[in-house]
Short mmCIF file of C-alpha atoms and ligand atoms in Angstrom, two decimals:
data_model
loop_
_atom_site.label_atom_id
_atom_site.label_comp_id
_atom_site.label_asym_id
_atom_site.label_seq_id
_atom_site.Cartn_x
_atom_site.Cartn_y
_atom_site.Cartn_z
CA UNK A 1 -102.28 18.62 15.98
CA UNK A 2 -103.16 16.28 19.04
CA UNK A 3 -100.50 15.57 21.47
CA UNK A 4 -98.88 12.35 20.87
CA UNK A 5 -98.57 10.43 24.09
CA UNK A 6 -94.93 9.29 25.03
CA UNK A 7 -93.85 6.23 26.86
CA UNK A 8 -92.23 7.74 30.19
CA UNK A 9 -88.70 7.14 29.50
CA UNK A 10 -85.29 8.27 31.01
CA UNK A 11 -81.88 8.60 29.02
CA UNK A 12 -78.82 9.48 30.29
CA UNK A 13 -75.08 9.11 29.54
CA UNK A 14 -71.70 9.41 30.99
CA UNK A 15 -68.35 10.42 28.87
CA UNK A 16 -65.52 7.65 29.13
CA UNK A 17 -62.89 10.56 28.70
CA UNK A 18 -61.25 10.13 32.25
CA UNK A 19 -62.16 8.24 35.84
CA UNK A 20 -65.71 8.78 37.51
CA UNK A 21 -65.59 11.95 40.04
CA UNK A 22 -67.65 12.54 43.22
CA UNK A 23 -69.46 15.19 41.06
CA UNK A 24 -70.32 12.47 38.91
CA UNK A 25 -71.61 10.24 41.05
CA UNK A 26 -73.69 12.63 43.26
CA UNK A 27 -75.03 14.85 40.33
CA UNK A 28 -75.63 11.80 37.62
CA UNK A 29 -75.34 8.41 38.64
CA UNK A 30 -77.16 8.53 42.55
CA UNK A 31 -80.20 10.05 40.49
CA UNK A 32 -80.35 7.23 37.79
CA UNK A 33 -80.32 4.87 40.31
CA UNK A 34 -83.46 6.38 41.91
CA UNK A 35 -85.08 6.75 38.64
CA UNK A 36 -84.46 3.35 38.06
CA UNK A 37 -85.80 1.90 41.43
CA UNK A 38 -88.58 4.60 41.16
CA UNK A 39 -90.69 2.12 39.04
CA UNK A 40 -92.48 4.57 36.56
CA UNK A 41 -89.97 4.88 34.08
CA UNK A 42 -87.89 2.68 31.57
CA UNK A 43 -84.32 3.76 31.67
CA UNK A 44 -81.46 3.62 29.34
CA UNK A 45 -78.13 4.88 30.69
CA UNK A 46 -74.82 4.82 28.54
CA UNK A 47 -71.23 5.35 28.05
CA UNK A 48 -70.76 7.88 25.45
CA UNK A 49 -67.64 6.81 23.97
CA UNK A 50 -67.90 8.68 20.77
CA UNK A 51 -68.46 12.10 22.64
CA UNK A 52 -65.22 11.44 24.54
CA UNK A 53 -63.25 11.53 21.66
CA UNK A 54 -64.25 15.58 20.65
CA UNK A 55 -61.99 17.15 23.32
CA UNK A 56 -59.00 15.51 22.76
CA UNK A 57 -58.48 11.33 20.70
CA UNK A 58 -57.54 9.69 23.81
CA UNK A 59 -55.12 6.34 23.55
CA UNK A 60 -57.33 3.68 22.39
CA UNK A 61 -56.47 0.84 25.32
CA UNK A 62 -57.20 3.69 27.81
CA UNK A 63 -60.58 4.70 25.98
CA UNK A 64 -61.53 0.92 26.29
CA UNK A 65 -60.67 0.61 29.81
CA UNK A 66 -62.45 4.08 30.50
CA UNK A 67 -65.68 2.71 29.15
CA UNK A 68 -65.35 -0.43 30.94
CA UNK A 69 -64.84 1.19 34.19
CA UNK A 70 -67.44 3.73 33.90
CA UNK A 71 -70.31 0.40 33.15
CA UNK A 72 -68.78 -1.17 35.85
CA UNK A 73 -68.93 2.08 38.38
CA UNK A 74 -73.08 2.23 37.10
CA UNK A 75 -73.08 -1.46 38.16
CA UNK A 76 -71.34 -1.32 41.53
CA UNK A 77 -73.53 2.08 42.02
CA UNK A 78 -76.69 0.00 41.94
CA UNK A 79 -77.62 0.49 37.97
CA UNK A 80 -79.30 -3.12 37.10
CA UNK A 81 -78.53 -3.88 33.62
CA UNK A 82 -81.29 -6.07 33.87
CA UNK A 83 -84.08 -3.14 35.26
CA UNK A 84 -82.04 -0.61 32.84
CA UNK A 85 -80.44 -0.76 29.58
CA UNK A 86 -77.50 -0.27 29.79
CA UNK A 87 -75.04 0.97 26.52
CA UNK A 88 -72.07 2.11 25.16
CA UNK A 89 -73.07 4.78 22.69
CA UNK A 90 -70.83 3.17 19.47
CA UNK A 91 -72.63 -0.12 19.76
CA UNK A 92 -75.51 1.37 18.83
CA UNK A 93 -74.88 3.12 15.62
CA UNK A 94 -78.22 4.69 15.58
CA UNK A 95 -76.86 7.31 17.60
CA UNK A 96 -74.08 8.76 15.17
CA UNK A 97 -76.85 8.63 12.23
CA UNK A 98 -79.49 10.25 13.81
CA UNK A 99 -76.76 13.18 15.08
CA UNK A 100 -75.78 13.46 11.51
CA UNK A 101 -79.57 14.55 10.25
CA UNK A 102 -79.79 16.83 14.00
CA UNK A 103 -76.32 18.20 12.65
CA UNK A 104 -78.27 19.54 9.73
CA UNK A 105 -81.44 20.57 11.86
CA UNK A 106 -79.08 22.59 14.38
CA UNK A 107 -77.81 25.69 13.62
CA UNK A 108 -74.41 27.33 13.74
CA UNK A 109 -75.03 30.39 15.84
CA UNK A 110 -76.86 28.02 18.62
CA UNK A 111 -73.65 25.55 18.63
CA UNK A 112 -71.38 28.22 18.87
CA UNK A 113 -73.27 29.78 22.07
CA UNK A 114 -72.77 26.74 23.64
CA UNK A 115 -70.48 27.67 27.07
CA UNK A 116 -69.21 24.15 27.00
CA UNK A 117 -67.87 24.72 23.58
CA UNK A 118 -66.43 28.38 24.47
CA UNK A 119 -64.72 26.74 27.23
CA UNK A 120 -63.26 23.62 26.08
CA UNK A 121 -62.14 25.58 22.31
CA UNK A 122 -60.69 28.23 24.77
CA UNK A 123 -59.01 30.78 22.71
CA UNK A 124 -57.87 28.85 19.53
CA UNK A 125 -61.16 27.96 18.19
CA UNK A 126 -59.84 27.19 14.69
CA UNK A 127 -57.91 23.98 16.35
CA UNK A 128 -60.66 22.58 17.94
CA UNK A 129 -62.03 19.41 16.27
CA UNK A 130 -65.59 19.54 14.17
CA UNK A 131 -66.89 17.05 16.82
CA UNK A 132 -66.42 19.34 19.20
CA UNK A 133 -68.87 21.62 17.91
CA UNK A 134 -71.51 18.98 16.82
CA UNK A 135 -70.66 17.53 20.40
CA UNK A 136 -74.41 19.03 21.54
CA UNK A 137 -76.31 17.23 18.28
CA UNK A 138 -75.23 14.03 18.74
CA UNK A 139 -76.16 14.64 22.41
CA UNK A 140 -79.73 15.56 21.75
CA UNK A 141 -79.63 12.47 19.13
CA UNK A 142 -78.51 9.89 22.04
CA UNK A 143 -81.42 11.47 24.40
CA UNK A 144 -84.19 11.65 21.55
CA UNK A 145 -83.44 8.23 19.81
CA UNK A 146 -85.01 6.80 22.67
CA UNK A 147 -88.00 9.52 22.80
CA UNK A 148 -87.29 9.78 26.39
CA UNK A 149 -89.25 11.86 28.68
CA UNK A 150 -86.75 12.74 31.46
CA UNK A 151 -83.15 13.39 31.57
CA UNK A 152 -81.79 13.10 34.91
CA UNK A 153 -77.95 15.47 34.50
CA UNK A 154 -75.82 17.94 36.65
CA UNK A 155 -76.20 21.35 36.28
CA UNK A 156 -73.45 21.53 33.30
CA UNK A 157 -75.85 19.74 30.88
CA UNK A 158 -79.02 22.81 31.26
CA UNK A 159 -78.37 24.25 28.18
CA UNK A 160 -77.66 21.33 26.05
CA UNK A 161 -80.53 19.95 27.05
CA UNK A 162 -82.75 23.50 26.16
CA UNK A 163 -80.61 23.37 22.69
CA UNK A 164 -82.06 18.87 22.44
CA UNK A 165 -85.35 21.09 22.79
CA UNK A 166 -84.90 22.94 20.13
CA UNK A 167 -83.62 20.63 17.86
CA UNK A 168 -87.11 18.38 18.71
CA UNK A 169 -88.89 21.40 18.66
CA UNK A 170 -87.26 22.58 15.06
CA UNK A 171 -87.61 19.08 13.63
CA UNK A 172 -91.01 18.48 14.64
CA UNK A 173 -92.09 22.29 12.83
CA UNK A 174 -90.01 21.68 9.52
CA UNK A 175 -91.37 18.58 9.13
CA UNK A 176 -94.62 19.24 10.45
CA UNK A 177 -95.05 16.24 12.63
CA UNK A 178 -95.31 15.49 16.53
CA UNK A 179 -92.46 13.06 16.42
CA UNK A 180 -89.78 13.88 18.74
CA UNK A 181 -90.89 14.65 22.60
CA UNK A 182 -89.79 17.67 23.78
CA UNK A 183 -87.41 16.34 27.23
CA UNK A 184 -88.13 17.59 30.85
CA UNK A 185 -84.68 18.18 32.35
CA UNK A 186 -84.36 16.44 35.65
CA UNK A 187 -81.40 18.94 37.52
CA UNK A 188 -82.29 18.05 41.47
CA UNK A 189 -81.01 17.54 44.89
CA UNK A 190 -78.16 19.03 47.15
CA UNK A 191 -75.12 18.27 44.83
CA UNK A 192 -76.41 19.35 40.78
CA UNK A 193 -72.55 20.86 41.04
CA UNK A 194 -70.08 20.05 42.99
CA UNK A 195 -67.52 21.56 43.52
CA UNK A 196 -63.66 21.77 43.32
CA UNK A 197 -62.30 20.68 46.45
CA UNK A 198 -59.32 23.86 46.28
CA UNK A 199 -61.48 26.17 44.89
CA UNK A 200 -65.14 26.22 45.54
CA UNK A 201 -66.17 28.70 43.15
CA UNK A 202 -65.08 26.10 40.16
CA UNK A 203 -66.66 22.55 39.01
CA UNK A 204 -64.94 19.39 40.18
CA UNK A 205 -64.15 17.53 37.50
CA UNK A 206 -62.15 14.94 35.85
CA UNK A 207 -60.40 17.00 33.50
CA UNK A 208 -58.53 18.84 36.34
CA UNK A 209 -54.84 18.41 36.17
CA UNK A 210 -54.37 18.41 39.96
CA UNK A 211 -56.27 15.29 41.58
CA UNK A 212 -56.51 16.91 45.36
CA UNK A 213 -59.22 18.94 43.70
CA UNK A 214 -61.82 15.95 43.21
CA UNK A 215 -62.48 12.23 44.83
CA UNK A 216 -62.49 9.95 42.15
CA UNK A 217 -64.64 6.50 42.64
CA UNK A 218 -61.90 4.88 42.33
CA UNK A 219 -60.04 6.25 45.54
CA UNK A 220 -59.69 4.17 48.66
CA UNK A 221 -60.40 4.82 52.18
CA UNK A 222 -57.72 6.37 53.04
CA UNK A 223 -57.22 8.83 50.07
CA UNK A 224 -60.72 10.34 50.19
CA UNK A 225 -60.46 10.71 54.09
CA UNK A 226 -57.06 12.54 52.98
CA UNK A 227 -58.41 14.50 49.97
CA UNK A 228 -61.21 15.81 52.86
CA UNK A 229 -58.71 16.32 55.57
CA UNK A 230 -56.93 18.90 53.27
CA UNK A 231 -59.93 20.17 51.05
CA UNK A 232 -59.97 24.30 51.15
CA UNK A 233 -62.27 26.01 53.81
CA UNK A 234 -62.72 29.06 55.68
CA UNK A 235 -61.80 29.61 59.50
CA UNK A 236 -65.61 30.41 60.49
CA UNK A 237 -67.37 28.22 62.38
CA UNK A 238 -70.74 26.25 60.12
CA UNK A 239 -73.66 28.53 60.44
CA UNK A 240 -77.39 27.34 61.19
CA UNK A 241 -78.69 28.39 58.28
CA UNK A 242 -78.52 28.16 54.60
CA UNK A 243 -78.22 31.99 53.92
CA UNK A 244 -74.90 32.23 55.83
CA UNK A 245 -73.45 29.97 53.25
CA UNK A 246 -74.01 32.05 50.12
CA UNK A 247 -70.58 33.56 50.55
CA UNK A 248 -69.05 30.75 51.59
CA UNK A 249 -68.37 28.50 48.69
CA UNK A 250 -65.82 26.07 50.17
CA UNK A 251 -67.90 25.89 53.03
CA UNK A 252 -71.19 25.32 50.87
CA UNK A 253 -69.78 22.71 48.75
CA UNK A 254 -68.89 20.57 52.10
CA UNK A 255 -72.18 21.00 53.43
CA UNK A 256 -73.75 20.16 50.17
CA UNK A 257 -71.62 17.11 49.66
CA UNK A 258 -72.57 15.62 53.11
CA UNK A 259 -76.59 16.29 52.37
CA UNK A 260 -76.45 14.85 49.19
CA UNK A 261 -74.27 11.52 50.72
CA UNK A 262 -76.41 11.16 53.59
CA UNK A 263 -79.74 11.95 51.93
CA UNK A 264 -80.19 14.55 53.59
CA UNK A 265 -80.98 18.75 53.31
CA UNK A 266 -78.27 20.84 53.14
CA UNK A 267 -80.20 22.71 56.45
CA UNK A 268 -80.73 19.08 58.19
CA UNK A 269 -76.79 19.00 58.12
CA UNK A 270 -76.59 22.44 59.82
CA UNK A 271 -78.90 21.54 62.14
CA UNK A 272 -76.47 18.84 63.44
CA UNK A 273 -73.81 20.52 63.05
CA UNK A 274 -73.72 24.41 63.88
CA UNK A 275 -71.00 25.96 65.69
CA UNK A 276 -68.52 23.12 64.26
CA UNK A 277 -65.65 24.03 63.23
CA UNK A 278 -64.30 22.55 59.95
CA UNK A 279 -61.22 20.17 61.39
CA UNK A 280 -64.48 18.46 63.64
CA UNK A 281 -66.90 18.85 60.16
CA UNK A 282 -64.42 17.05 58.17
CA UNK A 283 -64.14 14.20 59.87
CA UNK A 284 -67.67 13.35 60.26
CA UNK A 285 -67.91 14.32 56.22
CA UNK A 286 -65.36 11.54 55.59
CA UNK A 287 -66.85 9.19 57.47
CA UNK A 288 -70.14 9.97 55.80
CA UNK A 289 -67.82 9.81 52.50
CA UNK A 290 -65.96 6.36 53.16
CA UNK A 291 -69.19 4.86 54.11
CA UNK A 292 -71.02 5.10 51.01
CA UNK A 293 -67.89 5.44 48.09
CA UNK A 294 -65.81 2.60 49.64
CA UNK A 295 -68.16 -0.14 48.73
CA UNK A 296 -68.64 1.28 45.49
CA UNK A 297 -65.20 1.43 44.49
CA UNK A 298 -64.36 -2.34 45.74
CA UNK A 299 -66.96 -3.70 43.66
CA UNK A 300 -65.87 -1.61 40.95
CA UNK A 301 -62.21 -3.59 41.11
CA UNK A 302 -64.74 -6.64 41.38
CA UNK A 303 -65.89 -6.38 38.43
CA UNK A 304 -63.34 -5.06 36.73
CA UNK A 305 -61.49 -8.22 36.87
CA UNK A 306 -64.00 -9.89 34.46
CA UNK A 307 -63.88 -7.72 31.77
CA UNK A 308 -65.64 -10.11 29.20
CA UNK A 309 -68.77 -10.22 31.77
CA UNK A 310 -68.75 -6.27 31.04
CA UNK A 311 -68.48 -6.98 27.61
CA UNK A 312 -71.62 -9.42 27.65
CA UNK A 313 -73.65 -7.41 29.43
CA UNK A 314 -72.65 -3.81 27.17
CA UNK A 315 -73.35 -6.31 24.45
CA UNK A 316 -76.95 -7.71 25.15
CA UNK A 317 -77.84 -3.55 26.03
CA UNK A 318 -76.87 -2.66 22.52
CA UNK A 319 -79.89 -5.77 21.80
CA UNK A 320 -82.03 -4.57 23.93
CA UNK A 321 -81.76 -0.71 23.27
CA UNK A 322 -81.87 -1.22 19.14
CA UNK A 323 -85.49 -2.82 19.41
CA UNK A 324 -86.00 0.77 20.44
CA UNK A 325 -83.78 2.73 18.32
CA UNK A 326 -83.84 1.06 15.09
CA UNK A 327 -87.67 1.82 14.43
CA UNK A 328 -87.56 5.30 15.47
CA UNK A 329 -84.27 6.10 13.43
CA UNK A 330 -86.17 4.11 10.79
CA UNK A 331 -89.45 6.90 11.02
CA UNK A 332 -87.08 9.55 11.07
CA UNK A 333 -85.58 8.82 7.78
CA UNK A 334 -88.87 8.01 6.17
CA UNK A 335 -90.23 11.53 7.86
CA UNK A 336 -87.18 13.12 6.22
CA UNK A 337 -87.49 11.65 2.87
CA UNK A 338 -84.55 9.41 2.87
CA UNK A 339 -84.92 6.34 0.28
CA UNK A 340 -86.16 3.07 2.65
CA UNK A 341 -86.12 -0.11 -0.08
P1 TYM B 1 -70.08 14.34 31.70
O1 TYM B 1 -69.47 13.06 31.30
O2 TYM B 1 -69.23 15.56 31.75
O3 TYM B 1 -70.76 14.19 33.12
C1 TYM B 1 -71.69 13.14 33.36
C2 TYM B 1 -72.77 13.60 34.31
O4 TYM B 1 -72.17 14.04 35.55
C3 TYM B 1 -72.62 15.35 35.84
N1 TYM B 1 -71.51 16.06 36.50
C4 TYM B 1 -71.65 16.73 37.64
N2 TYM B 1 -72.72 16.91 38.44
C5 TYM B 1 -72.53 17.64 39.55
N3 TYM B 1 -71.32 18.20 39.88
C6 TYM B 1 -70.24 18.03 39.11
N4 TYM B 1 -69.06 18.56 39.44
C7 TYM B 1 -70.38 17.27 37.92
N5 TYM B 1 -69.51 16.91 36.93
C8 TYM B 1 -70.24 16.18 36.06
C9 TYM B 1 -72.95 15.98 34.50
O5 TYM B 1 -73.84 17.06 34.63
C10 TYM B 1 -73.57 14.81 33.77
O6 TYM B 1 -74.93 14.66 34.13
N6 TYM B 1 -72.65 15.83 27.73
C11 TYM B 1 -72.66 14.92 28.83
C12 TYM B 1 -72.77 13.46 28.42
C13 TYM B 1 -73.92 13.13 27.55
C14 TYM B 1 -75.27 13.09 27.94
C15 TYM B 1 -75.99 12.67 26.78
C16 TYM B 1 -75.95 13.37 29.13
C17 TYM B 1 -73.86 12.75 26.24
N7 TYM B 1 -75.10 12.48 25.77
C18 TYM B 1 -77.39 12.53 26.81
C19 TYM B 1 -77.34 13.23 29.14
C20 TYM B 1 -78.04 12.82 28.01
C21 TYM B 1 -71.37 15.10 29.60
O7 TYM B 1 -70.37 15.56 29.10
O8 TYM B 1 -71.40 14.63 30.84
#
């Protein structure tokens, strides 16, 4: 069968289920933004409000303001929503009815190899929701409703991205078409996973209970200088090479975190700084830190006192991205056999 030729496109999403985090921002959002100015691609970025429902039903005036804070943190991080599309995932309903027919392409034994889902069912898998388990097919629906090419994620998102593979890949034989394009991960730079800022050998996140271990975009000046100041390290001076750092983890994430704020290799921060010792480090990290988060997070509070402009602009995406999705839901039903009169 020849090839079919796919429009260069870039999808990604963000779950409204808590504040944005550092790890966020530096493994997601900084990359969109260069996809986005890049030029060669169109790119659709969204709020996946019905995936941050799966975990755990969060309070409906907080899942509202979650979503509206997380479009206006893309905003104030230098997403266009006139360059990008920009979406929350229930506006579009294409998205929850092309995960229901990638529900029925999956299988069970894939979704239930899923670490994400081992981890967040923990040890009373009976309990966790239904959702929680489909959470990876309606992922692979949001990326491949679009047909996009690229999907720019953290490290976290590899293997749901192999499993939207196999769903396109599974699809595409059953059916025995060349519909769906089968999606180049994009899992680059300095910072695909940061880490934990009291334990580098775990994944910063918004989920944590304790909030020294992450900076949130939302934190001022003061408080990330102060989440720095007492983040965990080791008494060793920084090395001058890479290498040293491998059992270092605390000491690696730092390093990492500065590269991937400054733009910079993690080795082009040892070169400045070798023989430091971490009280000197962190203060030239938090200055590095304020520099580029503060701005963000002012113009977040910006333009989070206008929530009906958020609203207008989340509402002209949903336009814009359903010239795209309608049609290609529309094939996939007729490919699948469902009635179209
Ligand atoms: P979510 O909301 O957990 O995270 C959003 C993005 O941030 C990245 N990320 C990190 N990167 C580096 N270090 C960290 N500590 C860190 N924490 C989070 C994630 O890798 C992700 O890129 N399943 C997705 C949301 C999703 C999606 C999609 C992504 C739904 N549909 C379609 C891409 C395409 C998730 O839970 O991301």
């Amino acid at each position: 069968m020849a090839q079919t030729q796919f429009t260069q496109r870039v999808f990604s999403g963000i779950q409204p289920s808590g504040g944005l985090t550092l790890g966020n921002y530096l493994g997601a959002i900084k990359r969109f933004v260069d996809m986005q100015d890049e030029g060669s691609f169109q790119t659709v970025y969204c709020m996946v409000d019905l995936h941050a429902i799966t975990a755990k039903l969060l309070d409906p005036d907080t899942l509202r303001h979650n979503t509206r804070e997380l479009c206006a943190g893309f905003i104030a991080s230098g997403i266009d929503p006139e360059k990008s599309i920009l979406i929350n995932q229930s506006q579009v309903p294409e998205h929850a009815q092309l995960g229901w027919i990638f529900s029925c392409i999956a299988r069970m034994g894939w979704m239930e190899r899923m670490t994400q889902y081992k981890d967040k069912s923990g040890k009373n898998a009976e309990a966790a929701s239904l959702g929680l388990l489909a959470y990876p097919a309606l992922m692979a629906a949001d990326i491949l409703l679009y047909h996009a090419t690229h999907v720019p994620v953290g490290d976290d998102q590899k293997q749901h991205l192999e499993l939207t593979r196999d769903i396109a890949a599974k699809f595409n034989h059953d059916y025995g078409v060349d519909f769906f394009p089968i999606t180049e991960p994009v899992i680059e730079g300095a910072a695909t996973r940061v880490m934990n800022l009291q334990d580098g050998t775990k994944k910063m996140s918004k989920s944590d209970p304790s909030d020294k271990t992450r900076i949130n975009m939302t934190d001022d000046a003061d408080t990330i200088a102060k989440k720095i100041r007492k983040a965990k390290t080791d008494p060793d001076p920084l090395p001058d090479n890479t290498d040293a750092l491998t059992d270092r983890p605390d000491a690696r994430n730092l390093v990492n975190i500065y590269a991937a704020l400054g733009d910079i290799t993690p080795q082009a921060v040892l070169d400045q700084h070798a023989g430091a010792l971490f009280g000197h480090f962190k203060v030239a990290l938090s200055d590095v830190a304020v520099d580029k988060l503060a701005p963000i997070s002012s113009e977040m509070s910006r333009l989070m006192d206008d929530p009906a402009e958020i609203d207008r602009i989340l509402r002209r995406g949903a336009d814009r991205a359903r010239e795209i999705s309608v049609p290609i839901l529309e094939k996939t039903y007729d490919i699948v056999g469902m009635l179209r009169s």
